[in-house]
Coordinates of C-alpha atoms and ligand atoms in Angstrom, one line a residue:
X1 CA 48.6 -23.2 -11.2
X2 CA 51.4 -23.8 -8.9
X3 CA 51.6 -22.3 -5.6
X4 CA 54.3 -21.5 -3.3
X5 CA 53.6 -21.2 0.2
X6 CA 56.7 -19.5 2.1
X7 CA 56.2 -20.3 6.3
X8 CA 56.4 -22.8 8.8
X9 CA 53.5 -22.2 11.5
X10 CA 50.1 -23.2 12.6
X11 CA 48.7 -20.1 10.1
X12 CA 50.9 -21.5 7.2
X13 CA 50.0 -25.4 7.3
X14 CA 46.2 -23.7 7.5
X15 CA 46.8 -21.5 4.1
X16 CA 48.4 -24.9 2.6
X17 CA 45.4 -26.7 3.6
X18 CA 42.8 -24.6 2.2
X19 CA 44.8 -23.6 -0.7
X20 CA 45.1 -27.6 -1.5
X21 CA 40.8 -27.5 -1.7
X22 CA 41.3 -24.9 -4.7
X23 CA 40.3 -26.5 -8.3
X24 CA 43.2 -24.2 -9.6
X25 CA 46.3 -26.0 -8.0
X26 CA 48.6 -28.0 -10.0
X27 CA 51.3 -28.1 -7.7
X28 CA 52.0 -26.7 -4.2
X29 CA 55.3 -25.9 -2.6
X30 CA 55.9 -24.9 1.1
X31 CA 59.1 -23.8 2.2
X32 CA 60.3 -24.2 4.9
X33 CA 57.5 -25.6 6.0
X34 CA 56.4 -28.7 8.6
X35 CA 55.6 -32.3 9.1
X36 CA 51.4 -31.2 8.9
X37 CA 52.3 -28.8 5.9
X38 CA 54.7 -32.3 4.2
X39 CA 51.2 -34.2 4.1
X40 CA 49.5 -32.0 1.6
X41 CA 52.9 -29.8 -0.2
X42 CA 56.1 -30.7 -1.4
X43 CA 58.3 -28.9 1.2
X44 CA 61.5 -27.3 0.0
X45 CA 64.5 -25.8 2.2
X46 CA 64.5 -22.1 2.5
X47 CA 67.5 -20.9 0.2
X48 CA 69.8 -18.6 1.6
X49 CA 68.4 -15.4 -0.1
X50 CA 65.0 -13.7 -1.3
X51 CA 67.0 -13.7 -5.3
X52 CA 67.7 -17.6 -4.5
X53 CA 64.0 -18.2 -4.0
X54 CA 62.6 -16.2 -6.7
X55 CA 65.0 -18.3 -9.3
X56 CA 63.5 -21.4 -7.8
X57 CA 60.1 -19.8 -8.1
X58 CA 61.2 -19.4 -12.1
X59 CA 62.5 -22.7 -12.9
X60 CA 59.6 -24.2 -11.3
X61 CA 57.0 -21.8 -13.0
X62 CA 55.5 -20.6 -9.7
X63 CA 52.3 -18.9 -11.2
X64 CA 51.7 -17.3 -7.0
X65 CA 53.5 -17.4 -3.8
X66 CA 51.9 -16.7 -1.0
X67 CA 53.5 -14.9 2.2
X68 CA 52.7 -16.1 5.6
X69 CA 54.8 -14.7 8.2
X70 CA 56.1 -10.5 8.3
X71 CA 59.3 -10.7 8.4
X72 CA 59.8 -11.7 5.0
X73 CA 57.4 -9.0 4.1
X74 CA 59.2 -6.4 6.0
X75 CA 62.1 -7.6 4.3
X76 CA 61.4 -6.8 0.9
X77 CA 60.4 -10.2 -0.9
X78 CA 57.5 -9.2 -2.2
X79 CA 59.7 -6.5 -4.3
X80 CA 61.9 -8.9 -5.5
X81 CA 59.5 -11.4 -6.5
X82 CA 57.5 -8.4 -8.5
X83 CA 60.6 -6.9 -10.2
X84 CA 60.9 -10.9 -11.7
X85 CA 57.9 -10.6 -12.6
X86 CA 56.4 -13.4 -10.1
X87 CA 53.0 -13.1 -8.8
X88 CA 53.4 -12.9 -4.3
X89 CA 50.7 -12.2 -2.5
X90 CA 51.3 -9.6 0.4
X91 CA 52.3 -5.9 0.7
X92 CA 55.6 -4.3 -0.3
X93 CA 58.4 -3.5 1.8
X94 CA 57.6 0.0 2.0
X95 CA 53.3 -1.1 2.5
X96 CA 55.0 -3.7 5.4
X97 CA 56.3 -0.9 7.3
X98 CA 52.6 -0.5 8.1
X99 CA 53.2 -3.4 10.7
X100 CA 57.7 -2.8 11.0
X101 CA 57.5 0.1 12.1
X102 CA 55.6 0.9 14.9
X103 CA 55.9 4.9 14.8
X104 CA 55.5 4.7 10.9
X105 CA 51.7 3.3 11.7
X106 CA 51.1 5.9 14.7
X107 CA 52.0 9.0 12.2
X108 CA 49.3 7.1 9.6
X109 CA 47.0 6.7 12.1
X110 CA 47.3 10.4 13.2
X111 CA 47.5 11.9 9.8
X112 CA 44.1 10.4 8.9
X113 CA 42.4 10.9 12.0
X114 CA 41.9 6.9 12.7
X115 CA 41.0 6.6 16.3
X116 CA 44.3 5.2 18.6
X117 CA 46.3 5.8 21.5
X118 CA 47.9 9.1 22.6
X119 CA 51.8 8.6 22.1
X120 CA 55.1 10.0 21.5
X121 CA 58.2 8.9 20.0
X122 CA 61.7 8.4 21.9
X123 CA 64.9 7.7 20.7
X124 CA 66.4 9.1 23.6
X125 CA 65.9 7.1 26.9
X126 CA 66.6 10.4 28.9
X127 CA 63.9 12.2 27.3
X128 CA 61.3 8.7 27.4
X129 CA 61.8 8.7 30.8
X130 CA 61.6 12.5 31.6
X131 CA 57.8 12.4 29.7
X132 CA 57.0 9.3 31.9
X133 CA 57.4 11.1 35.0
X134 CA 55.9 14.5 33.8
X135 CA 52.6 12.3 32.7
X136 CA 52.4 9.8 35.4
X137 CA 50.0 7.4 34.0
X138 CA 49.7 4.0 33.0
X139 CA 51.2 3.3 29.9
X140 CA 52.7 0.7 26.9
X141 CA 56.2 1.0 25.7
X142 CA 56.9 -0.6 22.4
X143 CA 59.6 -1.0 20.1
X144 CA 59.5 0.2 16.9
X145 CA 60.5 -2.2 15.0
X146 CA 59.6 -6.3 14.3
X147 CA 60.0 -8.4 17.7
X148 CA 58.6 -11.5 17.5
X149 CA 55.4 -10.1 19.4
X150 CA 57.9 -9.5 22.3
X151 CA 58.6 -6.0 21.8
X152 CA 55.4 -4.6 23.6
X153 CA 55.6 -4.3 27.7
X154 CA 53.2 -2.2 30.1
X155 CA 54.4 0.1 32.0
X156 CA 51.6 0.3 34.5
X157 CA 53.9 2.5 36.9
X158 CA 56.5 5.4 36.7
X159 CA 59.5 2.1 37.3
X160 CA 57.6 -0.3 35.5
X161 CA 57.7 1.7 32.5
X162 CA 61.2 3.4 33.2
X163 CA 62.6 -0.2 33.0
X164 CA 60.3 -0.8 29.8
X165 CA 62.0 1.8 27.9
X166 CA 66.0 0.8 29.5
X167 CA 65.1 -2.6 27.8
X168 CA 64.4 -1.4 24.7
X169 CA 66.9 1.3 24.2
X170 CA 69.2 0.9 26.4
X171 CA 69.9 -2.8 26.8
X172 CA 68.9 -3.2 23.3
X173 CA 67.1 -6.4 24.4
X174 CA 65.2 -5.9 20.1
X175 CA 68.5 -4.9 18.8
X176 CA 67.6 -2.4 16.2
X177 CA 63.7 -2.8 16.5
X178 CA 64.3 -1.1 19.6
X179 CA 66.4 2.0 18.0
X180 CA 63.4 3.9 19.0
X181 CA 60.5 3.4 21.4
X182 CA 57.0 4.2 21.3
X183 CA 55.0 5.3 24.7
X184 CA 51.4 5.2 24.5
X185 CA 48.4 6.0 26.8
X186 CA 47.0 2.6 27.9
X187 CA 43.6 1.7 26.5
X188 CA 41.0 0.0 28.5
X189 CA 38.1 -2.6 26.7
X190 CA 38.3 -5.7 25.5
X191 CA 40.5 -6.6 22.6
X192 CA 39.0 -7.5 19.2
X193 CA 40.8 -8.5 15.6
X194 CA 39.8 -7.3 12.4
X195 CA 40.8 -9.3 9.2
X196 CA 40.5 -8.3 5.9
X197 CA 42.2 -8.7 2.1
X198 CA 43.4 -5.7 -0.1
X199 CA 44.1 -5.0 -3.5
X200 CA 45.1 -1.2 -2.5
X201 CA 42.1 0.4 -2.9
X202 CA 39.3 -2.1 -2.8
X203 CA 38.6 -4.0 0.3
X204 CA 37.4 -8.0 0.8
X205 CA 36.4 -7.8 5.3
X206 CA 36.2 -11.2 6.7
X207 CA 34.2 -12.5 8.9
X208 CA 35.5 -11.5 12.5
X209 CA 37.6 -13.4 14.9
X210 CA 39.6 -12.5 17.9
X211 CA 42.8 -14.6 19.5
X212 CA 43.8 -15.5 23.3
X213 CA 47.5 -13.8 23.8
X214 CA 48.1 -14.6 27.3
X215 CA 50.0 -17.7 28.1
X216 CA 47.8 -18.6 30.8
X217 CA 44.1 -19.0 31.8
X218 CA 42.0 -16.5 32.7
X219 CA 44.8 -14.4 30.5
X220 CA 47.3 -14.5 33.1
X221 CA 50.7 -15.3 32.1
X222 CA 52.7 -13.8 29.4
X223 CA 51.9 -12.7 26.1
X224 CA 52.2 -15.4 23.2
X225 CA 51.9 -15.6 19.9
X226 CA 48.3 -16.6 20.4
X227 CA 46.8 -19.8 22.9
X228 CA 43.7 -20.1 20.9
X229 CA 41.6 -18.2 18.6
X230 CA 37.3 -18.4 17.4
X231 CA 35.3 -17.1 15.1
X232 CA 32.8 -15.0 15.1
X233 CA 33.7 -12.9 17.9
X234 CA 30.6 -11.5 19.7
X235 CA 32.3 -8.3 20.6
X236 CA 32.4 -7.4 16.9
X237 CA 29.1 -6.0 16.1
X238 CA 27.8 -5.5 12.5
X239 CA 27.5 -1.6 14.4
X240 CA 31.1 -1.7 15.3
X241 CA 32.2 -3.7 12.1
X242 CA 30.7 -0.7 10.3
X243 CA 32.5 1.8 12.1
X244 CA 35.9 0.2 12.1
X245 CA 35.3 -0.5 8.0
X246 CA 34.5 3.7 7.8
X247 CA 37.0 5.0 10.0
X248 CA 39.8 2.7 10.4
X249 CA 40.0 0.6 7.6
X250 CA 39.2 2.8 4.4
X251 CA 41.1 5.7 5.8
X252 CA 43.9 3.0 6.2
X253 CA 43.9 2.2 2.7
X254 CA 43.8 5.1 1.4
X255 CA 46.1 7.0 3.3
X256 CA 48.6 4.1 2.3
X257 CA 47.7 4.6 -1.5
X258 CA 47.9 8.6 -0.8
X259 CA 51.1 8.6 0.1
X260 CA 52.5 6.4 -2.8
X261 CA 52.1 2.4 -0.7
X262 CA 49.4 0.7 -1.8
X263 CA 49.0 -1.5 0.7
X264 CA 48.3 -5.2 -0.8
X265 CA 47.7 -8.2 1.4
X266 CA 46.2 -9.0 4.4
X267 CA 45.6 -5.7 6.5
X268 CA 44.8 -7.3 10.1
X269 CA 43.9 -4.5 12.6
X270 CA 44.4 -4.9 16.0
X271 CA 42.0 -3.4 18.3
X272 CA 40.9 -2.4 21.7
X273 CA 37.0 -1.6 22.3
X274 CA 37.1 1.5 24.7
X275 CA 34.2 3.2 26.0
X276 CA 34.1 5.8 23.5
X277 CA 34.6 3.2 20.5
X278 CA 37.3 0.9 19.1
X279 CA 40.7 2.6 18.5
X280 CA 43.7 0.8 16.8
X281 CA 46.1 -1.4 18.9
X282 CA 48.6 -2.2 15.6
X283 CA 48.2 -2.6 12.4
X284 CA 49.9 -6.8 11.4
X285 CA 50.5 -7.2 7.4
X286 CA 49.7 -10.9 7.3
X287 CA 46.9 -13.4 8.3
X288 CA 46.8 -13.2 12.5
X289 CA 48.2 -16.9 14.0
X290 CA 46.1 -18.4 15.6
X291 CA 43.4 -16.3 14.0
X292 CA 43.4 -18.0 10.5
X293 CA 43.0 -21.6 12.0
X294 CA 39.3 -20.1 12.6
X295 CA 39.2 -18.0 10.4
X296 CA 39.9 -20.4 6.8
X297 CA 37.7 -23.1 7.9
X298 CA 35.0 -20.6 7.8
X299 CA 35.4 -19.1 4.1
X300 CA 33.6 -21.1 1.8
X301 CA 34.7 -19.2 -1.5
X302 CA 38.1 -20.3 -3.0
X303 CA 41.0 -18.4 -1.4
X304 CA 43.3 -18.8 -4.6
X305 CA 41.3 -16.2 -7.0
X306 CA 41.2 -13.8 -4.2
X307 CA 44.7 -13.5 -3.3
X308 CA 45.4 -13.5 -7.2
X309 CA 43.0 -10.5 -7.6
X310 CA 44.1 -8.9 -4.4
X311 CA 47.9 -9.1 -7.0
X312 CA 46.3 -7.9 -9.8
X313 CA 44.1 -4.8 -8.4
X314 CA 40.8 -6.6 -9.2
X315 CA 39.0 -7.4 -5.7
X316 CA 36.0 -5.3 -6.9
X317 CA 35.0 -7.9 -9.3
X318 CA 34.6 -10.8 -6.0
X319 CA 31.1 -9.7 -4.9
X320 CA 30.3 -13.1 -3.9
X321 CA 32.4 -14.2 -1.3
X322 CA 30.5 -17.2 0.7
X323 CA 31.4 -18.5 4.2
X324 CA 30.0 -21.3 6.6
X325 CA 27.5 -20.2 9.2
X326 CA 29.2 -22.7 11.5
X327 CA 31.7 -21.3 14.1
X328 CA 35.2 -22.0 14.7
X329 CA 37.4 -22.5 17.5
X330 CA 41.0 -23.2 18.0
X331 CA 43.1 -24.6 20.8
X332 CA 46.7 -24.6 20.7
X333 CA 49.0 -26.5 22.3
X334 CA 52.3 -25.4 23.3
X335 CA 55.8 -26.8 24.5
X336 CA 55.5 -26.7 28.3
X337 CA 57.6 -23.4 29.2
X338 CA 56.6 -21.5 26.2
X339 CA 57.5 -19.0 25.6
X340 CA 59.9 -19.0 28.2
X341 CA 62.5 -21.6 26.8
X342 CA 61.2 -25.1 26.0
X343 CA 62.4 -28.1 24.7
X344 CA 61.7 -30.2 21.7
X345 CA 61.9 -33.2 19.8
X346 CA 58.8 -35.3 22.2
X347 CA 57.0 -37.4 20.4
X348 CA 53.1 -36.4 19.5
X349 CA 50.6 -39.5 19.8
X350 CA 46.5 -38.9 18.9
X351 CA 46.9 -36.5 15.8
X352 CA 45.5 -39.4 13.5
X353 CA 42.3 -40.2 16.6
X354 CA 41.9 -36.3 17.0
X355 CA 41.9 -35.7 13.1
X356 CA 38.8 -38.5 12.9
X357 CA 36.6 -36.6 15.3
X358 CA 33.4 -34.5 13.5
X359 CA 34.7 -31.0 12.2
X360 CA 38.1 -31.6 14.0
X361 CA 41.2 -30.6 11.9
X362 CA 44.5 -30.8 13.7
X363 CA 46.9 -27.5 12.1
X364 CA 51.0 -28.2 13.0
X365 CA 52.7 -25.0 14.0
X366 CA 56.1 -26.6 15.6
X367 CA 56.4 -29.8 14.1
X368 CA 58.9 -32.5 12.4
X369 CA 58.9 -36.0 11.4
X370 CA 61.5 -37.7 12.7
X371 CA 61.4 -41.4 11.4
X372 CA 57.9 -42.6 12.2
X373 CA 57.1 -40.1 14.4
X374 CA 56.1 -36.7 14.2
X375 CA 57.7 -34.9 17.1
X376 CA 57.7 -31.2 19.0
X377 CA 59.8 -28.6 17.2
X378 CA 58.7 -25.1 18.5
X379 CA 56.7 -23.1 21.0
X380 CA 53.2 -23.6 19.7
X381 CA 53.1 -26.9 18.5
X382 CA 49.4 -27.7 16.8
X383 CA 46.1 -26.0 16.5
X384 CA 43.4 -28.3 17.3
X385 CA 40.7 -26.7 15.4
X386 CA 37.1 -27.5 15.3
X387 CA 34.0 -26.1 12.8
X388 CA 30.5 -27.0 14.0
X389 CA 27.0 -25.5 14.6
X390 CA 27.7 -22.7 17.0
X391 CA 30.8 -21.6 19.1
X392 CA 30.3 -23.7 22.6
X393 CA 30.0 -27.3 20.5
X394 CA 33.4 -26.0 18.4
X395 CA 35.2 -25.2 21.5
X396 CA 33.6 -28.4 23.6
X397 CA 34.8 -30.6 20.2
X398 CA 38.3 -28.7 19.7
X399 CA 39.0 -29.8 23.4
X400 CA 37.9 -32.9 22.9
X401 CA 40.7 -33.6 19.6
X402 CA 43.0 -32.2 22.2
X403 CA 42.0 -34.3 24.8
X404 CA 43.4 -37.3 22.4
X405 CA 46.7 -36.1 21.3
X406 CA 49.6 -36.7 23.6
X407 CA 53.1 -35.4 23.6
X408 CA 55.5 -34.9 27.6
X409 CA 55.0 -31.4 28.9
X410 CA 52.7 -30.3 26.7
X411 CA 50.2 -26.8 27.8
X412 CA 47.3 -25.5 26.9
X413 CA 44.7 -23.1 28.1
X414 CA 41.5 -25.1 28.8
X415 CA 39.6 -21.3 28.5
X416 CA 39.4 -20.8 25.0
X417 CA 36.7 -18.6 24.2
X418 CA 35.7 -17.7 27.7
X419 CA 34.6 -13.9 27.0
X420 CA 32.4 -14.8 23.9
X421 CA 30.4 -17.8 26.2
X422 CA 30.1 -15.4 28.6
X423 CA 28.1 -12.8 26.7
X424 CA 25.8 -15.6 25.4
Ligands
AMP501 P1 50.5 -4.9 20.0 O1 51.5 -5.8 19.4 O2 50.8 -3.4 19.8 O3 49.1 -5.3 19.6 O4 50.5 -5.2 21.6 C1 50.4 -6.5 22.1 C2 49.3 -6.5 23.1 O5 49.6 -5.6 24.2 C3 47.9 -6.1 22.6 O6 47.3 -7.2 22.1 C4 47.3 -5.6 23.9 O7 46.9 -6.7 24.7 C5 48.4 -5.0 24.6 N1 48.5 -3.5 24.3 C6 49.2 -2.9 23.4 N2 49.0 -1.6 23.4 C7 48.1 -1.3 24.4 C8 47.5 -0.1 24.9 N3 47.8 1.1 24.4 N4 46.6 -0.3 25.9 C9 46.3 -1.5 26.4 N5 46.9 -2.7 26.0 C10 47.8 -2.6 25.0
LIG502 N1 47.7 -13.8 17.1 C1 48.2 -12.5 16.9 C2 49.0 -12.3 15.7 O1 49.1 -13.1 14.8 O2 49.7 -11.2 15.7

């Protein structure tokens, strides 16, 4: 087969990587792509257009591509890729509104009775602001729409979440992801991720794994795409795994089929573990980043015939789905600033010593090669990921391929997997 890979990140040179081990490829693309990604794929640029791509994907007799990121999702390629007749693995534009629109998943959520936050709906700041005050309690304000992970703020008091909603819909700081604003009740727990694949009624649940968002230790900071990431996650209970399975996820997938959007992909459910039980924090329709670094390395089975039958509307026949009793851990290293602005373009030394180090794979997420060298070309810059016996000697060994790579200014959070230690 050949395989197209569309993406440039950390999760995207970790799908190329795995997807290389399957006896199926012939050929694998990436576009756009990085300088990890250019060591095991041909890269290509990204044309212009979603029609541009899929005629590539024709004259090149891509058999699958594979969709990392959302807002290509949310954008429709899938649709335009299917309507050629090419194979892409990931939901439809109108199944991807399950993550684009934030109001869209809260109506989902309510009609099926799937446990989440309280909230209401504003497209008026007058009126946001008027139910803030009336309710008086701490709160989230989100925009609707896709915002690179930046569109969520608390709004632990009445100002803090007065500004939270001038931001959105006022200053338009989303543009039109922030045409409308969700306030929610704020939930109190620790977080947890659930992963699993999709073919629109059947459902594949990883194994569990749960990401760092918080820029810095002891999750202070700002939120991120994701510091760090392990797998398993502790706080994920074969109890709890159960429940989320009966009441979150099946609901989910069939409420989406009810109302005439399979949903076909990766469904990855954010959630908070309350008191009275896990309730849904969002709903992402793509592999988690960092979360797949941990999460890949762990799945023993062949990805490729998966994501071809989660296409096809055949994951029932996979029974047999292996993974690695080791556990995984993940460290990422960012540009210093991120993600407040950064710059790029500094050289990275170690990748080649770090790589040679027992279970240690090094995953790019902002690189290029510039001559020679492979240098800095984003916020998070590489994913120093370990697999070995148990979670301390992955995290102990992912810090120690990071304690070998070298690039100016670099940060990371020396705390990965802090919570899970903790309840060992
Ligand atoms: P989201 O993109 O909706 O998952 O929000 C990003 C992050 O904001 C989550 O990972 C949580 O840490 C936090 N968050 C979002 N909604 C809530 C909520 N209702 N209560 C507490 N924390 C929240
Ligand atoms: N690491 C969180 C995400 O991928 O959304």
């Amino acid at each position: 087969m050949n395989i197209l890979v569309i993406g440039q990140g950390g999760r995207e040179h970790t799908l190329v990587w795995k997807i290389a081990q399957s006896p199926l490829v012939d050929k694998l693309y990436c576009a756009p792509g990085n300088a990890g990604i250019a060591q095991i794929a041909e890269l290509i640029p990204m044309p212009d257009g979603f029609v541009e791509l899929a005629d590539w994907a024709e004259t090149r007799n891509i058999d699958l591509t594979v969709v990392g990121p959302e807002n290509p999702l949310a954008a429709g390629i899938v649709d335009i890729f299917r309507e050629r007749g090419l194979k892409a693995f990931g939901p439809d534009k109108r199944a991807a509104r399950l993550e684009g629109s934030k109001d869209f998943a809260k109506q989902l959520m309510v009609r099926n009775d799937i446990p989440t936050a309280a909230y209401q709906t504003f497209a008026d700041a007058d009126e946001a602001i008027d139910f803030i005050k009336t309710n008086n309690t701490s709160v989230f304000v989100k925009a609707d729409g896709l915002a690179a992970g930046k569109g969520v703020i608390p709004g632990r008091t009445i100002a803090e979440a007065t500004q939270a909603v001038k931001t959105i819909l006022v200053d338009r700081a989303f543009g039109e992801a922030g045409n409308s604003v969700i306030v929610e009740e704020e939930l109190i727990g620790e977080e947890a991720s659930f992963t699993l694949l999709t073919d629109g009624s059947h459902c594949l649940p990883f194994v569990s794994s749960q990401d760092h968002k918080m820029s810095h230790d002891g999750d202070t900071g700002k939120n991120t795409g994701g510091m760090g990431a392990y797998s398993p996650a502790p706080v994920m209970t074969s109890e709890l795994h159960d429940y989320v399975m009966e009441r979150v996820v099946y609901p989910t997938v069939e409420g989406m089929a009810g109302i005439g959007c399979p949903f076909k992909g990766v469904l990855y459910v954010g959630l908070m573990i309350t008191e009275t039980g896990p309730k849904v924090l969002e709903f992402n329709c793509r592999f988690g980043d960092p979360e797949t670094q941990v999460l890949l390395p762990r799945l023993k089975s062949d990805l490729v015939p998966l994501m071809l039958a989660c296409v096809e509307g055949t994951l029932d026949k996979h029974t047999d789905v292996a993974w690695h009793t080791e556990a995984a851990a993940c460290v990422v290293m960012a540009s210093g600033g991120y993600p407040n602005p950064y710059r790029t373009g500094k050289t990275i030394t170690g990748l080649v010593e770090a790589s040679s180090f027992d279970g240690v794979t090094v995953f790019h997420a902002g690189t290029n090669q510039d001559g020679g060298n492979v240098v800095t070309a984003g916020g998070r810059v590489l994913g120093v990921t370990a697999l070995t016996d148990d979670l301390k000697s992955a995290i102990d060994q992912a810090y120690r391929g990071v304690s070998a790579i070298h690039f100016d200014d670099a940060h990371w959070r020396t705390d990965i997997g802090h919570r899970a230690l903790s309840r060992s």
